[in-house]
PDB file of C-alpha atoms in Angstrom:
ATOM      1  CA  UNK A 435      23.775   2.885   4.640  1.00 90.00           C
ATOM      2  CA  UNK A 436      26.863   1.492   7.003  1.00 91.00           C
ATOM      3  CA  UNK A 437      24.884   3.904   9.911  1.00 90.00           C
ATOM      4  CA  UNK A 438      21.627   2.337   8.785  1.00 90.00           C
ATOM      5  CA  UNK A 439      22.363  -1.732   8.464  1.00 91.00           C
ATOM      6  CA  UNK A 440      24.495  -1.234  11.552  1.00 90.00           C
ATOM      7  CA  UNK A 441      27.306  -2.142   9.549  1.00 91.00           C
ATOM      8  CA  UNK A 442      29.364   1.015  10.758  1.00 90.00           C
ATOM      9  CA  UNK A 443      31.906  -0.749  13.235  1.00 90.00           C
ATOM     10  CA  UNK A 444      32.397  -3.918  11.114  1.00 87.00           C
ATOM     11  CA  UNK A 445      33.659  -1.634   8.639  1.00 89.00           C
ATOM     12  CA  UNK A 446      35.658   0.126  10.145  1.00 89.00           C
ATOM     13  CA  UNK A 447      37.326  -2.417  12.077  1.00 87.00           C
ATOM     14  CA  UNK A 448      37.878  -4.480   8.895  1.00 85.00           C
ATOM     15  CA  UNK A 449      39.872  -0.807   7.488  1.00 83.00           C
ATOM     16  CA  UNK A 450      42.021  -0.503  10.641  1.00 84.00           C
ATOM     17  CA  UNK A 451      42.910  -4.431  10.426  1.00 81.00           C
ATOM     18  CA  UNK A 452      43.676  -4.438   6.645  1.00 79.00           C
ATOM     19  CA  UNK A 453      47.722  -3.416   7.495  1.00 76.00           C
ATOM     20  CA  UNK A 454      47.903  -6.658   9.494  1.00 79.00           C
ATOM     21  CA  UNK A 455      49.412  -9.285   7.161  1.00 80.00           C
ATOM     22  CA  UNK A 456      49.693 -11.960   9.783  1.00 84.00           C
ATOM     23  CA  UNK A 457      47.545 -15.518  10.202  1.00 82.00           C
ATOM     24  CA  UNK A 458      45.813 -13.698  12.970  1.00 83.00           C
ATOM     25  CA  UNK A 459      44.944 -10.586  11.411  1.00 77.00           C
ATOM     26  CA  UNK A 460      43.024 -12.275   8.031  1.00 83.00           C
ATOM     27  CA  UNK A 461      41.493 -14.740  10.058  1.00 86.00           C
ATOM     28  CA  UNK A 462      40.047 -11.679  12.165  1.00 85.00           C
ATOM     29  CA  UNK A 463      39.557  -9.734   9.297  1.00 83.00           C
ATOM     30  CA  UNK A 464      37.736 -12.863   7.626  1.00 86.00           C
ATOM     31  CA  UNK A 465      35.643 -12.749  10.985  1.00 87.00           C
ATOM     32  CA  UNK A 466      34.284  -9.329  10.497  1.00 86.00           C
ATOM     33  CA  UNK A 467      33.807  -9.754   6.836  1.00 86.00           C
ATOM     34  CA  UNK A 468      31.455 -13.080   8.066  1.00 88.00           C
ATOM     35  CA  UNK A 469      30.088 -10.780  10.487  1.00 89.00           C
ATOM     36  CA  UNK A 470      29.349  -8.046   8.528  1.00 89.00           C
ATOM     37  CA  UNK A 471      27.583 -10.045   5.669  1.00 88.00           C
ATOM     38  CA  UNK A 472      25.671 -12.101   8.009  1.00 90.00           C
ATOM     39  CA  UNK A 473      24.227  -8.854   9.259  1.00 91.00           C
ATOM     40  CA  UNK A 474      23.494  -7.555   5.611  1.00 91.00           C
ATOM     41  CA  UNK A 475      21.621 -10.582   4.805  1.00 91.00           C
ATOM     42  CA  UNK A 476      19.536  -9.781   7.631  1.00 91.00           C
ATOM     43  CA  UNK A 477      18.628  -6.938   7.066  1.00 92.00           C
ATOM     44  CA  UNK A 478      17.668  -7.491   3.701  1.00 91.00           C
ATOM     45  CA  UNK A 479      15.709 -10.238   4.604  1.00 92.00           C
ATOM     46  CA  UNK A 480      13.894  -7.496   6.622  1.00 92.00           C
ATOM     47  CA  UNK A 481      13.211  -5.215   3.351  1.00 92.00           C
ATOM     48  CA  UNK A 482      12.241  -8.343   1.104  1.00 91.00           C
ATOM     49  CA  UNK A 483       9.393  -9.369   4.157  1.00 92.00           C
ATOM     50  CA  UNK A 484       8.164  -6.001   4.725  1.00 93.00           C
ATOM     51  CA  UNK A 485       7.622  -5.824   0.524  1.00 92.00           C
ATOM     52  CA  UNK A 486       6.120  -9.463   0.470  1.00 93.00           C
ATOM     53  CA  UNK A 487       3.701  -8.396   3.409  1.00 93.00           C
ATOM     54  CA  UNK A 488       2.379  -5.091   1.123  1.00 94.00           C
ATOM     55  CA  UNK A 489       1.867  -6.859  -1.672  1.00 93.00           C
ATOM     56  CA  UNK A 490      -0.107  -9.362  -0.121  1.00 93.00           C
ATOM     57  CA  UNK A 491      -2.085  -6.897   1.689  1.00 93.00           C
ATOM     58  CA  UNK A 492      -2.395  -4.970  -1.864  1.00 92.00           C
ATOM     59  CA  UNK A 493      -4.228  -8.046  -3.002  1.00 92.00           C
ATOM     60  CA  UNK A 494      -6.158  -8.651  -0.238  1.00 91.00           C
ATOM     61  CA  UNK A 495      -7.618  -5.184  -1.546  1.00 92.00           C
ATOM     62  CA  UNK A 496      -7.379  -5.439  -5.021  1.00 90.00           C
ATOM     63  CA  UNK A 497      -9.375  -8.958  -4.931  1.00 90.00           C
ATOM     64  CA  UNK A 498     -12.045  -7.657  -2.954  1.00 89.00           C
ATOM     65  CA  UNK A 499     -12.640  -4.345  -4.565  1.00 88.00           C
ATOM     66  CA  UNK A 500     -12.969  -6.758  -7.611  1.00 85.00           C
ATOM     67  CA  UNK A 501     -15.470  -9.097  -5.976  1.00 85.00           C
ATOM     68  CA  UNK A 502     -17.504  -5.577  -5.113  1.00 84.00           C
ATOM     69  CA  UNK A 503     -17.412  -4.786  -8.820  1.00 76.00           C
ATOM     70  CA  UNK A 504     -18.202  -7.816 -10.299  1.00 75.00           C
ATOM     71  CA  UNK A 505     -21.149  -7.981  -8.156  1.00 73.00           C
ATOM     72  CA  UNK A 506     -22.233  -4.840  -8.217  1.00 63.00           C
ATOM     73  CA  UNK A 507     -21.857  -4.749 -12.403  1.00 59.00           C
ATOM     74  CA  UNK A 508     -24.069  -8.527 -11.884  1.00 54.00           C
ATOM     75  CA  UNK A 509     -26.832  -5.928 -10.202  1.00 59.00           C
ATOM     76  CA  UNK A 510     -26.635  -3.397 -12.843  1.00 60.00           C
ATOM     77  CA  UNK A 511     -27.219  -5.842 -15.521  1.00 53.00           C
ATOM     78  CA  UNK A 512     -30.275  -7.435 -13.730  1.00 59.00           C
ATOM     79  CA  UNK A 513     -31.748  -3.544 -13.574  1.00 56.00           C
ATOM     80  CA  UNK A 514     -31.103  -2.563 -17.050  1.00 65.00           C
ATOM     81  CA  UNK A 515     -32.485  -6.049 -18.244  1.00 58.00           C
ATOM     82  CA  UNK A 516     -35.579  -5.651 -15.745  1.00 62.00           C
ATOM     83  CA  UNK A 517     -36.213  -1.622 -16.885  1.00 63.00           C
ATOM     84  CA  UNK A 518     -36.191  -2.288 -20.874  1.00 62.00           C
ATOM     85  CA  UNK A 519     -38.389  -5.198 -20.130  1.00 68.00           C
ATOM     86  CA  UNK A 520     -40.698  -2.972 -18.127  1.00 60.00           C
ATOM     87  CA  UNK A 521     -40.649  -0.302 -21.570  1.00 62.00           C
ATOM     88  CA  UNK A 522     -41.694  -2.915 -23.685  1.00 62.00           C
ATOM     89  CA  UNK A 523     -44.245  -4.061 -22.100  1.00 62.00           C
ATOM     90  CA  UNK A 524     -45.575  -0.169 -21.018  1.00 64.00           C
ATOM     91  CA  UNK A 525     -45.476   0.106 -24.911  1.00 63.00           C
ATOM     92  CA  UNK A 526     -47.179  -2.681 -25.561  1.00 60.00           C
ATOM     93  CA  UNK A 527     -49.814  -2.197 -23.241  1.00 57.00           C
ATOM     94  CA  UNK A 528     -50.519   1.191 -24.021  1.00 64.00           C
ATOM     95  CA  UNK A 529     -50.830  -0.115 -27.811  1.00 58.00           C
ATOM     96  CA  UNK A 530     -53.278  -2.435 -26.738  1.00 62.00           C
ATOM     97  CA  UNK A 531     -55.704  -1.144 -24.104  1.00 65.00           C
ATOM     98  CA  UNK A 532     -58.457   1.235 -25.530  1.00 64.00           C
ATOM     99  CA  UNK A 533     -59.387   3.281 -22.939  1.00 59.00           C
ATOM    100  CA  UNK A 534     -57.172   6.566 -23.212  1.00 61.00           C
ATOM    101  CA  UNK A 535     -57.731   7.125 -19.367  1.00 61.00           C
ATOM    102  CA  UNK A 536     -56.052   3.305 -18.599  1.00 60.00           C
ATOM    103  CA  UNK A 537     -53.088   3.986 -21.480  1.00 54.00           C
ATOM    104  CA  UNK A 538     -52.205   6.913 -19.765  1.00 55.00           C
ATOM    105  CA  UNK A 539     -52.200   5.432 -16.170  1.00 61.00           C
ATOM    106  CA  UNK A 540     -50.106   2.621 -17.621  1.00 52.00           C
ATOM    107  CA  UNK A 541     -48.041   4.773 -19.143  1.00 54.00           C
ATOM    108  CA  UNK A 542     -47.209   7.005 -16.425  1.00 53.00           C
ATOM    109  CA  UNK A 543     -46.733   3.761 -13.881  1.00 57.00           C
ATOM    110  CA  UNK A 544     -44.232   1.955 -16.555  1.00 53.00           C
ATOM    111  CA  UNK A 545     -41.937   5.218 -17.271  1.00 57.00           C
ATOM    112  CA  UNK A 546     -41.497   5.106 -13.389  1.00 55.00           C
ATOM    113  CA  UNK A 547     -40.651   1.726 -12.642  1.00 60.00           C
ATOM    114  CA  UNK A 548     -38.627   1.670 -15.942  1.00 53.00           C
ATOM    115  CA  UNK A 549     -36.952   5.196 -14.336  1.00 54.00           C
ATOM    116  CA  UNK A 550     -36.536   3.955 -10.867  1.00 57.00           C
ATOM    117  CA  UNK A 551     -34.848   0.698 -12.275  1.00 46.00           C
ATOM    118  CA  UNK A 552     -32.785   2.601 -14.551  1.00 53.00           C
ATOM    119  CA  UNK A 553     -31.353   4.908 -11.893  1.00 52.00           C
ATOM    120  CA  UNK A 554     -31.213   2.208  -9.049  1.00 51.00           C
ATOM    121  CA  UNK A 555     -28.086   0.666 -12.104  1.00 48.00           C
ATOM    122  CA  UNK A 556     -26.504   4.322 -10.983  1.00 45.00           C
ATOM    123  CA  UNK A 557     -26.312   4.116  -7.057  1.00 50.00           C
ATOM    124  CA  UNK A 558     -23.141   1.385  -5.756  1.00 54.00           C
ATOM    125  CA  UNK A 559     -24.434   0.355  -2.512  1.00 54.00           C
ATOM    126  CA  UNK A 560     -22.866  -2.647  -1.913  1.00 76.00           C
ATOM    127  CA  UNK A 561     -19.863  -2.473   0.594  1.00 84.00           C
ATOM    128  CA  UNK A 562     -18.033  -5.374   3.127  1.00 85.00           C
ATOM    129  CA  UNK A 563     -16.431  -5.365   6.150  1.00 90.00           C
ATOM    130  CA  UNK A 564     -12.684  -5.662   6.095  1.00 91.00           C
ATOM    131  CA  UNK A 565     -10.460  -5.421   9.133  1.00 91.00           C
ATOM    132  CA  UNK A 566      -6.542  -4.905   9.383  1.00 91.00           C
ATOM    133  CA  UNK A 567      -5.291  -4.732  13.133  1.00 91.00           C
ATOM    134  CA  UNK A 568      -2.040  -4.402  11.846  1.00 92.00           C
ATOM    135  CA  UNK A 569      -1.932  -1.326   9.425  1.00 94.00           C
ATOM    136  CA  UNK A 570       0.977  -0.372   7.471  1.00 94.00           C
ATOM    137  CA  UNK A 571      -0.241   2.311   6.574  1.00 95.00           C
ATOM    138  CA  UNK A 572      -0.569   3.754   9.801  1.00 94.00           C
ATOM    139  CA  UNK A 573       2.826   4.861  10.776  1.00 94.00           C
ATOM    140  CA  UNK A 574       2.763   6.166   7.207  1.00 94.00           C
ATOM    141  CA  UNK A 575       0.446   8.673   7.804  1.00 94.00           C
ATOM    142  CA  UNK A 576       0.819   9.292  11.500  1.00 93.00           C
ATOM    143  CA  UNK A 577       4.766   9.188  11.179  1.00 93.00           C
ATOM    144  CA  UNK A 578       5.191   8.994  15.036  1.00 93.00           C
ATOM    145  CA  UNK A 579       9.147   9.394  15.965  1.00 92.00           C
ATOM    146  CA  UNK A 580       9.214   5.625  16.447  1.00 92.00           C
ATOM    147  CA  UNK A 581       7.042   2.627  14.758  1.00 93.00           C
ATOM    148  CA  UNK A 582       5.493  -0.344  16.612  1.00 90.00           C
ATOM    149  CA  UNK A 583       4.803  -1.927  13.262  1.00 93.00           C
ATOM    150  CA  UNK A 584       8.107  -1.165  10.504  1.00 93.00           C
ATOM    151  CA  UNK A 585      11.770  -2.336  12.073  1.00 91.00           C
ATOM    152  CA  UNK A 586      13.968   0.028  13.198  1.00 91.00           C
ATOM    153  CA  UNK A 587      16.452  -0.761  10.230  1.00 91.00           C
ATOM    154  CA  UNK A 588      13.659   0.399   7.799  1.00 93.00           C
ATOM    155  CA  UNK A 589      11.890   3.063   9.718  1.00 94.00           C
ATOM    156  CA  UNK A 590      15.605   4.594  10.042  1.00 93.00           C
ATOM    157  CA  UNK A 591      15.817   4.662   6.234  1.00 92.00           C
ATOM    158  CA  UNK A 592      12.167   6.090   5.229  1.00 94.00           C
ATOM    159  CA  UNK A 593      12.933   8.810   7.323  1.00 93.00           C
ATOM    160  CA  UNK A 594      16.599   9.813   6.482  1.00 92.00           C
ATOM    161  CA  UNK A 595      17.172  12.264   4.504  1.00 91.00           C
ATOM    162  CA  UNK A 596      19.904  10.832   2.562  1.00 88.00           C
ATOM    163  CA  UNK A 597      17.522   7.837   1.008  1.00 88.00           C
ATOM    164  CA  UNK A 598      15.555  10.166  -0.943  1.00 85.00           C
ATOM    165  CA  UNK A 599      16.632  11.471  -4.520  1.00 81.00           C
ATOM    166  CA  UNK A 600      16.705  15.285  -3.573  1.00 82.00           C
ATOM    167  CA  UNK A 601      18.103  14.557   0.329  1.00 82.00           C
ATOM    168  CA  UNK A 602      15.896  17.442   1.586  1.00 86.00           C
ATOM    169  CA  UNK A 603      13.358  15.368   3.251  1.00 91.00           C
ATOM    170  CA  UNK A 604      12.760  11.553   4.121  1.00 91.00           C
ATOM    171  CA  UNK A 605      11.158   9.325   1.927  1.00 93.00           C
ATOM    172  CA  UNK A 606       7.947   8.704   4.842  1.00 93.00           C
ATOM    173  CA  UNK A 607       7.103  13.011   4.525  1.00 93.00           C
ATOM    174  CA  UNK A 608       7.561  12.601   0.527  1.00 93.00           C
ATOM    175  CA  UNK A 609       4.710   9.921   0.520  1.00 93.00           C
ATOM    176  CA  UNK A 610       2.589  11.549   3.189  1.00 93.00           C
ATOM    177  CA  UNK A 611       2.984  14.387   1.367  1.00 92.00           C
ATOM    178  CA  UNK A 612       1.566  12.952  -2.017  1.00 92.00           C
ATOM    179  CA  UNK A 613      -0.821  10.696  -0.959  1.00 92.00           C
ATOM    180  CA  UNK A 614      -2.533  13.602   0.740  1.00 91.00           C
ATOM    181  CA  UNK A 615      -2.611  15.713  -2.422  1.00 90.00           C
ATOM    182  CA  UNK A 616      -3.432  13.114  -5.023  1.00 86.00           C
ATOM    183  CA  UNK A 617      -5.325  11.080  -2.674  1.00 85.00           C
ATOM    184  CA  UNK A 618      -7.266  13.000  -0.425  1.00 86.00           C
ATOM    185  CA  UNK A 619      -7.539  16.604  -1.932  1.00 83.00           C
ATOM    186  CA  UNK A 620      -5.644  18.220   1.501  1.00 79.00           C
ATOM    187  CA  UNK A 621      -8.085  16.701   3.545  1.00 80.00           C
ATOM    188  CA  UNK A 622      -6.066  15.787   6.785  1.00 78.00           C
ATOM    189  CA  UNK A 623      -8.967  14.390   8.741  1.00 75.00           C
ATOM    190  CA  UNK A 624     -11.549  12.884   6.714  1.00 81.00           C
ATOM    191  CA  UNK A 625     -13.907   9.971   7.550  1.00 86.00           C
ATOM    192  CA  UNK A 626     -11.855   8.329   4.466  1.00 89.00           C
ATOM    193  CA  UNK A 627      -8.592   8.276   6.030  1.00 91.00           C
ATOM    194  CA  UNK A 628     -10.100   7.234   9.301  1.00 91.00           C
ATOM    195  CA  UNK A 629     -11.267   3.738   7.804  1.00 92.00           C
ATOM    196  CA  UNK A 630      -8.001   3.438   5.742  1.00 93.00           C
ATOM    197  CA  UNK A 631      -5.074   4.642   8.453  1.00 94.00           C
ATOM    198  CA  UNK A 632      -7.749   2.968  11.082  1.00 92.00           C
ATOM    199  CA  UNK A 633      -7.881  -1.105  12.034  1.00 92.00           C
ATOM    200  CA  UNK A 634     -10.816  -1.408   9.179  1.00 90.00           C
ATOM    201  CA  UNK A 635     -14.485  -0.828   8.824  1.00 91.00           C
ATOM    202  CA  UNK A 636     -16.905  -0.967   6.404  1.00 92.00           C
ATOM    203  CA  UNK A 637     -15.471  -0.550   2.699  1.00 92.00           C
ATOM    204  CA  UNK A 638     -16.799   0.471  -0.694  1.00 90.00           C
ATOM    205  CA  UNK A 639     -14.816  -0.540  -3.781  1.00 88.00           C
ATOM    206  CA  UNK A 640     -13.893   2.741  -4.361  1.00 88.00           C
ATOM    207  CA  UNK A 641     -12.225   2.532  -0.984  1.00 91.00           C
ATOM    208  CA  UNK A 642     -10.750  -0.325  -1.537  1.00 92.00           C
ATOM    209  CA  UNK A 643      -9.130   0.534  -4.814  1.00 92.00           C
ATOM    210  CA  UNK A 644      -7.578   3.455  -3.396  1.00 93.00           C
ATOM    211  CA  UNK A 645      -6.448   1.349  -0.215  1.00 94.00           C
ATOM    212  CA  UNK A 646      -5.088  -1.082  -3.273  1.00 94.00           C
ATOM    213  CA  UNK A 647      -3.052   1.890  -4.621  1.00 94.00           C
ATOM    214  CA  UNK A 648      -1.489   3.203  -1.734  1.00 95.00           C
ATOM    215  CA  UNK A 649       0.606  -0.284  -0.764  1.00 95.00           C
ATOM    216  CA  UNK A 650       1.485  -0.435  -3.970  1.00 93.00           C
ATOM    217  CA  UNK A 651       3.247   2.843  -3.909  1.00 93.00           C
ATOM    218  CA  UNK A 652       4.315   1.882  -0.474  1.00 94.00           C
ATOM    219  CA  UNK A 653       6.108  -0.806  -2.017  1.00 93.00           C
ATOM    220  CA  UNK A 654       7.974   0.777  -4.431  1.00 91.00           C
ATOM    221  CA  UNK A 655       9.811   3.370  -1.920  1.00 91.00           C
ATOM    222  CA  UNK A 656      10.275   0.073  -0.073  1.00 91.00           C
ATOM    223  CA  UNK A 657      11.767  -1.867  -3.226  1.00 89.00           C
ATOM    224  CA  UNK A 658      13.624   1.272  -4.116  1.00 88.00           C
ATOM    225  CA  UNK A 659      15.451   1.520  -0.208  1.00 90.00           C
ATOM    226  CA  UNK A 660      16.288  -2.041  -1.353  1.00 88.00           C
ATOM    227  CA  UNK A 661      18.197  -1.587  -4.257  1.00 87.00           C
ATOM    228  CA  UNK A 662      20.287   0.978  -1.980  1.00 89.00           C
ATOM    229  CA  UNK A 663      21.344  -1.800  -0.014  1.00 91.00           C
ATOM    230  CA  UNK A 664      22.092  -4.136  -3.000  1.00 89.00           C
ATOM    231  CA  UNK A 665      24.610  -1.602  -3.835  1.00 90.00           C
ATOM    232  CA  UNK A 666      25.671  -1.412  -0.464  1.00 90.00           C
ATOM    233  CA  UNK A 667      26.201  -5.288  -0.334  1.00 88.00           C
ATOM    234  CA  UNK A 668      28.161  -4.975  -3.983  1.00 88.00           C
ATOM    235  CA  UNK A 669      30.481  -2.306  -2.701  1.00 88.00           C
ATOM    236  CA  UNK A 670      31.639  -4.500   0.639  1.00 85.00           C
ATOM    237  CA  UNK A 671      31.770  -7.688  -1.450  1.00 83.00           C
ATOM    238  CA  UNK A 672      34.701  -6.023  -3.004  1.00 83.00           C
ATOM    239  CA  UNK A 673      36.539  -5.647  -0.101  1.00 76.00           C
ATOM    240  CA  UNK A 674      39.973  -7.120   0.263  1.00 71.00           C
TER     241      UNK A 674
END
């Protein structure tokens, strides 16, 4: 974490210094603690940003896979209303014409507009265009040896082994790996991943759910890197 917040030579400096018991050596050593907890707070600045930007992108998808739903559930409504109306009044006019040839002809018409309504409810057409330049998911899915989007302070820990609970590979292959088994079926280079990994497109809500769902668990590796640090902070606050 010292290698990571660059944090390395403070410390170290601050260790060789402690033997020094005159004026000049604690107010140097009082300098390097400044220094070193000015750069901490930096950094975690950095983590606490990067987490505030994925959850608002999260519900940037979240509240428009919901407006795509709630319209789309409006539309389903309007069909089943419009097909049971259609039934009843096939019934009813089949009760009341005489002619057997006509009743039949109505019949036939009614069951398929009551049909085609019913199974019109079944297909979700409805999608929206939604752009993001600036993907974070990217780099995610790409992981390139060095990110134009995450700092270098947080790139550095997503990919070091040591961040991760078993240490035998970073955090960044851990979620590539999973989101490409749970969310893609081992489908590398689908027209899916394109539109979500890409800078936007034309979205379903099913797309957007699932774009909704991977920040999220973006953002919990992310929150979990920053209780590392925490700890980190803790253990140099306690320094002499």
């Amino acid at each position: 974490m010292a290698n990571a917040t660059g944090t390395l030579t403070f410390l170290e400096k601050l260790i060789q210094n402690q033997a020094d018991s005159s004026l000049a050596g604690k107010v140097n050593r009082l300098h390097l603690k400044n220094e070193l907890q000015n750069r901490l707070l930096l950094v975690s600045t950095e983590l606490n940003s990067f987490s505030a930007e994925l959850d608002c992108e999260g519900e940037r998808a979240d509240q428009l896979a919901s407006y795509l739903d709630e319209r789309a559930d409006h539309r389903n409504d309007l069909l089943t209303v419009a097909s049971i109306t259609v039934g009843a009044l096939t019934t009813i006019l089949t009760v009341a014409i005489p002619s057997d040839a006509t009743q039949k002809t109505v019949g036939l018409v009614g069951g398929l507009m009551s049909g085609g309504l019913g199974g019109s409810s079944l297909i979700k057409g409805r999608k929206v265009q939604f752009d993001h330049p600036r993907n974070v998911l990217r780099d995610i899915w790409l992981m390139p040896e060095k990110s134009e989007i995450y700092t270098p302070f947080i790139w550095y820990m997503l990919n070091e082994k040591s961040f991760s609970n078993e240490h035998k590979q970073g955090i960044i292959r851990s979620i590539h790996d999973r989101w490409l088994t749970l969310a893609f079926d081992g489908d590398k280079g689908g027209k899916k991943q394109q539109l979500l990994f890409g800078k936007g497109g034309t979205y379903k809500a099913e797309d957007l759910h699932t774009r909704a769902d991977l920040l999220n668990q973006l953002q919990s590796s992310i929150r979990s890197l920053n209780q590392d640090l925490q700890s980190f902070v803790m253990a140099v606050n306690r320094l002499p």
